[in-house]
């Protein structure tokens, strides 16, 4: 049955390509509807590879290269463009070689999909030019931020960039993307209330909270998600510490009987006793920090709602045990299936496969139509809407497939990997540990180590090389001066080796100087061949 659900993917992607500049219905004038970036194609691209459809992946890559143009007069959501377009292109770029696409010299540090991702991200940068560093919610792809654009942005729309932007900075060597993402994260952290909570919407010009409801759902959700995933991706203890502090406040003020309610961010009083379907990502996030028991209890609460309706309504009134008026729909969201996939990988609990089975049967029975899978407009009577969200292909289908495919390359435990030669030396890719962005686009964390040296690493190499040649010159002069004056002593003064403590101090005081090109070190022939997720482990044998 899962196979039958996934078969239409190839047909959908065959029907969806948008050809830039295609003629209008009368054959004379361009149709404005064609002047867009092909969102569904980009969003669904890595799903094709995960499902094993290599030929269609290769075809869509060619379609995107020939037709996508970001120089268009369109107002775009900064948040959605980042998670769907930038994230989708980065993931597809890093998976291209595995999909049999012929990659150019220097990959993964260069490539057409990477250049497209960078171009799209640069279109978003004007949104971050605010007094607070928190971005506007909308930007015009041709003109930047429109005059009169509202400064009110949701919390998730500010704090959901570090995964994509840090990856982009690492691959391109341009720090601007990671820098703006980190500033936005920090401004939100500094804006939390005295009881440790953040609200739902904030004015990015003044830093004042406009909507003060605090919770884990819509408008806030992926901010918390990106603190955890950013911490894992970047091995950043500060980001994880920030999340753990939030987690304490969330438990103290919003959790009741393993449900999470909405509360007033300054007082902690309940403002909305509802469960939102978007909150169903939370058990999966809990699993990433090892909180399996709490994750399973909350997951089972959410699963009871699914069994009640055959899907998750957008809003569910917890005390009444029923849907909320005008929020009865289910647009085939992935969050509960996402949590099931994470928890099943962590526990192997068969209950999680039961949810997957129920999801496949519900979607197949209720929402399947001739050209795809339709949004369920009302879960009470299963009426359908004439639309299918791109996240159904990008996320829902993907997480379902991964739940039932334990041997998928995404689940690699490091037992296999590819060694790739880049302009910066040899690096390891495909060893597993993929980090999914909030649109389920997997990022290979090892790729962040392939294309540039961290500044500290660059200084270490430069300093060691200068010290080596300085020491070599000193030793040469010393040997010329005398050949029999006793055992050689390490010289002192500038240009000598220092202790780690002194080296750290010297690095901090290092004056500005002309940038020295990074050294392209040769591939190590023996001790550093064993590597996992970009971390090299020496083989002492």
mmCIF file of C-alpha atoms in Angstrom, residues 55-232:
data_model
loop_
_atom_site.group_PDB
_atom_site.id
_atom_site.type_symbol
_atom_site.label_atom_id
_atom_site.label_comp_id
_atom_site.label_asym_id
_atom_site.label_seq_id
_atom_site.Cartn_x
_atom_site.Cartn_y
_atom_site.Cartn_z
ATOM 1 C CA UNK A 55 16.633 8.946 -13.248
ATOM 2 C CA UNK A 56 13.880 11.378 -12.283
ATOM 3 C CA UNK A 57 16.229 13.140 -9.855
ATOM 4 C CA UNK A 58 18.712 13.631 -12.681
ATOM 5 C CA UNK A 59 16.012 14.919 -15.039
ATOM 6 C CA UNK A 60 14.637 17.408 -12.517
ATOM 7 C CA UNK A 61 18.139 18.742 -11.820
ATOM 8 C CA UNK A 62 18.448 19.556 -15.526
ATOM 9 C CA UNK A 63 14.995 21.174 -15.557
ATOM 10 C CA UNK A 64 15.908 23.384 -12.604
ATOM 11 C CA UNK A 65 19.214 24.471 -14.120
ATOM 12 C CA UNK A 66 17.491 25.425 -17.375
ATOM 13 C CA UNK A 67 14.434 27.159 -15.980
ATOM 14 C CA UNK A 68 14.771 28.551 -12.472
ATOM 15 C CA UNK A 69 15.268 32.300 -12.228
ATOM 16 C CA UNK A 70 15.233 34.247 -8.972
ATOM 17 C CA UNK A 71 15.422 37.680 -10.621
ATOM 18 C CA UNK A 72 11.672 38.098 -10.555
ATOM 19 C CA UNK A 73 9.362 40.763 -9.169
ATOM 20 C CA UNK A 74 7.732 38.537 -6.570
ATOM 21 C CA UNK A 75 7.098 39.060 -2.863
ATOM 22 C CA UNK A 76 8.308 35.897 -1.139
ATOM 23 C CA UNK A 77 8.178 34.623 2.412
ATOM 24 C CA UNK A 78 11.699 34.764 3.810
ATOM 25 C CA UNK A 79 10.999 31.764 6.030
ATOM 26 C CA UNK A 80 9.402 29.566 3.360
ATOM 27 C CA UNK A 81 11.953 30.450 0.685
ATOM 28 C CA UNK A 82 14.730 29.496 3.065
ATOM 29 C CA UNK A 83 13.400 26.157 4.275
ATOM 30 C CA UNK A 84 11.973 24.990 0.939
ATOM 31 C CA UNK A 85 14.152 26.557 -1.756
ATOM 32 C CA UNK A 86 17.529 27.162 -0.107
ATOM 33 C CA UNK A 87 17.231 23.987 1.982
ATOM 34 C CA UNK A 88 15.977 21.915 -0.926
ATOM 35 C CA UNK A 89 18.748 23.078 -3.254
ATOM 36 C CA UNK A 90 21.481 22.524 -0.653
ATOM 37 C CA UNK A 91 20.255 19.004 0.064
ATOM 38 C CA UNK A 92 19.985 18.138 -3.624
ATOM 39 C CA UNK A 93 23.453 19.595 -4.239
ATOM 40 C CA UNK A 94 25.019 17.428 -1.535
ATOM 41 C CA UNK A 95 23.174 14.334 -2.785
ATOM 42 C CA UNK A 96 23.923 14.921 -6.473
ATOM 43 C CA UNK A 97 26.918 12.618 -6.706
ATOM 44 C CA UNK A 98 25.054 9.808 -4.958
ATOM 45 C CA UNK A 99 22.280 10.273 -7.515
ATOM 46 C CA UNK A 100 24.710 9.774 -10.386
ATOM 47 C CA UNK A 101 24.750 13.405 -11.473
ATOM 48 C CA UNK A 102 28.041 14.369 -13.076
ATOM 49 C CA UNK A 103 29.513 16.873 -10.629
ATOM 50 C CA UNK A 104 32.018 19.558 -11.506
ATOM 51 C CA UNK A 105 35.575 19.770 -10.238
ATOM 52 C CA UNK A 106 35.648 21.101 -6.701
ATOM 53 C CA UNK A 107 32.319 19.575 -5.641
ATOM 54 C CA UNK A 108 30.866 19.816 -2.990
ATOM 55 C CA UNK A 109 32.462 23.257 -2.713
ATOM 56 C CA UNK A 110 30.974 24.259 -6.061
ATOM 57 C CA UNK A 111 28.163 23.227 -8.368
ATOM 58 C CA UNK A 112 25.102 24.639 -10.130
ATOM 59 C CA UNK A 113 22.629 23.748 -7.381
ATOM 60 C CA UNK A 114 24.906 25.309 -4.771
ATOM 61 C CA UNK A 115 25.120 28.491 -6.830
ATOM 62 C CA UNK A 116 21.331 28.538 -7.103
ATOM 63 C CA UNK A 117 20.996 28.097 -3.336
ATOM 64 C CA UNK A 118 23.440 30.940 -2.759
ATOM 65 C CA UNK A 119 21.595 33.171 -5.204
ATOM 66 C CA UNK A 120 18.273 32.477 -3.500
ATOM 67 C CA UNK A 121 19.763 33.115 -0.046
ATOM 68 C CA UNK A 122 21.292 36.423 -1.157
ATOM 69 C CA UNK A 123 17.822 37.530 -2.217
ATOM 70 C CA UNK A 124 16.795 37.089 1.429
ATOM 71 C CA UNK A 125 19.663 39.027 3.032
ATOM 72 C CA UNK A 126 18.021 42.494 2.722
ATOM 73 C CA UNK A 127 15.332 41.267 5.121
ATOM 74 C CA UNK A 128 17.959 41.051 7.900
ATOM 75 C CA UNK A 129 18.916 44.726 7.603
ATOM 76 C CA UNK A 130 16.957 45.866 10.650
ATOM 77 C CA UNK A 131 18.018 47.633 13.869
ATOM 78 C CA UNK A 132 17.654 44.372 15.775
ATOM 79 C CA UNK A 133 19.100 42.013 13.171
ATOM 80 C CA UNK A 134 15.816 40.092 13.196
ATOM 81 C CA UNK A 135 14.474 39.736 9.631
ATOM 82 C CA UNK A 136 11.306 40.998 8.027
ATOM 83 C CA UNK A 137 8.887 38.238 7.104
ATOM 84 C CA UNK A 138 8.619 39.121 3.413
ATOM 85 C CA UNK A 139 11.076 40.317 0.791
ATOM 86 C CA UNK A 140 10.741 41.161 -2.889
ATOM 87 C CA UNK A 141 13.147 38.965 -4.833
ATOM 88 C CA UNK A 142 13.946 41.802 -7.254
ATOM 89 C CA UNK A 143 13.736 44.960 -5.132
ATOM 90 C CA UNK A 144 14.389 43.854 -1.551
ATOM 91 C CA UNK A 145 12.125 44.842 1.342
ATOM 92 C CA UNK A 146 9.145 46.845 0.153
ATOM 93 C CA UNK A 147 8.571 50.284 1.709
ATOM 94 C CA UNK A 148 5.802 49.943 4.244
ATOM 95 C CA UNK A 149 6.447 46.236 4.815
ATOM 96 C CA UNK A 150 5.082 45.167 8.208
ATOM 97 C CA UNK A 151 7.835 44.794 10.814
ATOM 98 C CA UNK A 152 5.892 42.116 12.705
ATOM 99 C CA UNK A 153 7.371 38.651 12.207
ATOM 100 C CA UNK A 154 6.648 35.353 13.911
ATOM 101 C CA UNK A 155 9.301 33.825 16.144
ATOM 102 C CA UNK A 156 9.892 30.868 13.827
ATOM 103 C CA UNK A 157 10.324 33.305 10.930
ATOM 104 C CA UNK A 158 13.291 34.802 12.789
ATOM 105 C CA UNK A 159 14.936 31.747 14.319
ATOM 106 C CA UNK A 160 14.801 29.221 11.466
ATOM 107 C CA UNK A 161 17.918 29.939 9.395
ATOM 108 C CA UNK A 162 20.975 28.528 11.129
ATOM 109 C CA UNK A 163 20.823 25.060 9.497
ATOM 110 C CA UNK A 164 20.642 26.306 5.911
ATOM 111 C CA UNK A 165 22.692 29.472 6.314
ATOM 112 C CA UNK A 166 25.541 27.854 8.271
ATOM 113 C CA UNK A 167 25.700 25.096 5.666
ATOM 114 C CA UNK A 168 25.805 27.690 2.902
ATOM 115 C CA UNK A 169 28.578 29.643 4.622
ATOM 116 C CA UNK A 170 30.605 26.481 5.086
ATOM 117 C CA UNK A 171 30.247 25.423 1.456
ATOM 118 C CA UNK A 172 30.831 28.848 -0.107
ATOM 119 C CA UNK A 173 33.285 30.308 2.390
ATOM 120 C CA UNK A 174 31.135 33.437 2.816
ATOM 121 C CA UNK A 175 30.386 33.932 6.531
ATOM 122 C CA UNK A 176 27.591 36.467 5.998
ATOM 123 C CA UNK A 177 24.840 33.824 5.956
ATOM 124 C CA UNK A 178 25.785 32.142 9.214
ATOM 125 C CA UNK A 179 26.476 35.531 10.804
ATOM 126 C CA UNK A 180 22.989 36.935 10.168
ATOM 127 C CA UNK A 181 21.368 33.677 11.276
ATOM 128 C CA UNK A 182 23.280 33.719 14.562
ATOM 129 C CA UNK A 183 22.448 37.357 15.244
ATOM 130 C CA UNK A 184 18.747 36.639 14.741
ATOM 131 C CA UNK A 185 18.919 33.661 17.119
ATOM 132 C CA UNK A 186 20.663 35.719 19.779
ATOM 133 C CA UNK A 187 18.194 38.608 19.535
ATOM 134 C CA UNK A 188 15.344 36.206 20.216
ATOM 135 C CA UNK A 189 17.238 34.699 23.144
ATOM 136 C CA UNK A 190 17.801 38.155 24.604
ATOM 137 C CA UNK A 191 14.100 38.966 24.172
ATOM 138 C CA UNK A 192 12.761 36.083 26.272
ATOM 139 C CA UNK A 193 10.655 36.891 29.326
ATOM 140 C CA UNK A 194 11.792 36.749 32.938
ATOM 141 C CA UNK A 195 10.248 33.272 33.239
ATOM 142 C CA UNK A 196 12.201 32.082 30.191
ATOM 143 C CA UNK A 197 9.525 32.048 27.471
ATOM 144 C CA UNK A 198 9.198 33.684 24.063
ATOM 145 C CA UNK A 199 6.034 34.944 22.432
ATOM 146 C CA UNK A 200 4.563 34.329 19.005
ATOM 147 C CA UNK A 201 5.173 37.553 17.053
ATOM 148 C CA UNK A 202 7.661 40.369 17.554
ATOM 149 C CA UNK A 203 8.359 43.771 15.981
ATOM 150 C CA UNK A 204 11.764 43.407 14.297
ATOM 151 C CA UNK A 205 12.366 47.180 14.381
ATOM 152 C CA UNK A 206 11.748 47.745 18.088
ATOM 153 C CA UNK A 207 12.183 44.254 19.558
ATOM 154 C CA UNK A 208 8.804 44.526 21.302
ATOM 155 C CA UNK A 209 6.553 41.476 21.513
ATOM 156 C CA UNK A 210 3.264 41.920 19.654
ATOM 157 C CA UNK A 211 1.712 38.490 20.321
ATOM 158 C CA UNK A 212 2.598 37.193 23.776
ATOM 159 C CA UNK A 213 1.273 33.637 23.590
ATOM 160 C CA UNK A 214 4.039 31.143 24.391
ATOM 161 C CA UNK A 215 3.980 27.520 23.285
ATOM 162 C CA UNK A 216 5.699 24.965 21.065
ATOM 163 C CA UNK A 217 3.394 25.182 18.053
ATOM 164 C CA UNK A 218 2.617 27.435 15.097
ATOM 165 C CA UNK A 219 4.697 30.585 14.884
ATOM 166 C CA UNK A 220 7.330 29.318 17.333
ATOM 167 C CA UNK A 221 7.980 25.644 16.551
ATOM 168 C CA UNK A 222 11.027 25.580 14.276
ATOM 169 C CA UNK A 223 12.907 28.131 16.408
ATOM 170 C CA UNK A 224 13.257 25.474 19.100
ATOM 171 C CA UNK A 225 13.897 22.830 16.457
ATOM 172 C CA UNK A 226 16.802 24.814 14.988
ATOM 173 C CA UNK A 227 18.469 25.390 18.333
ATOM 174 C CA UNK A 228 18.747 21.602 18.698
ATOM 175 C CA UNK A 229 19.560 20.795 15.092
ATOM 176 C CA UNK A 230 21.934 23.746 14.797
ATOM 177 C CA UNK A 231 23.713 22.550 17.932
ATOM 178 C CA UNK A 232 24.109 19.047 16.489
#
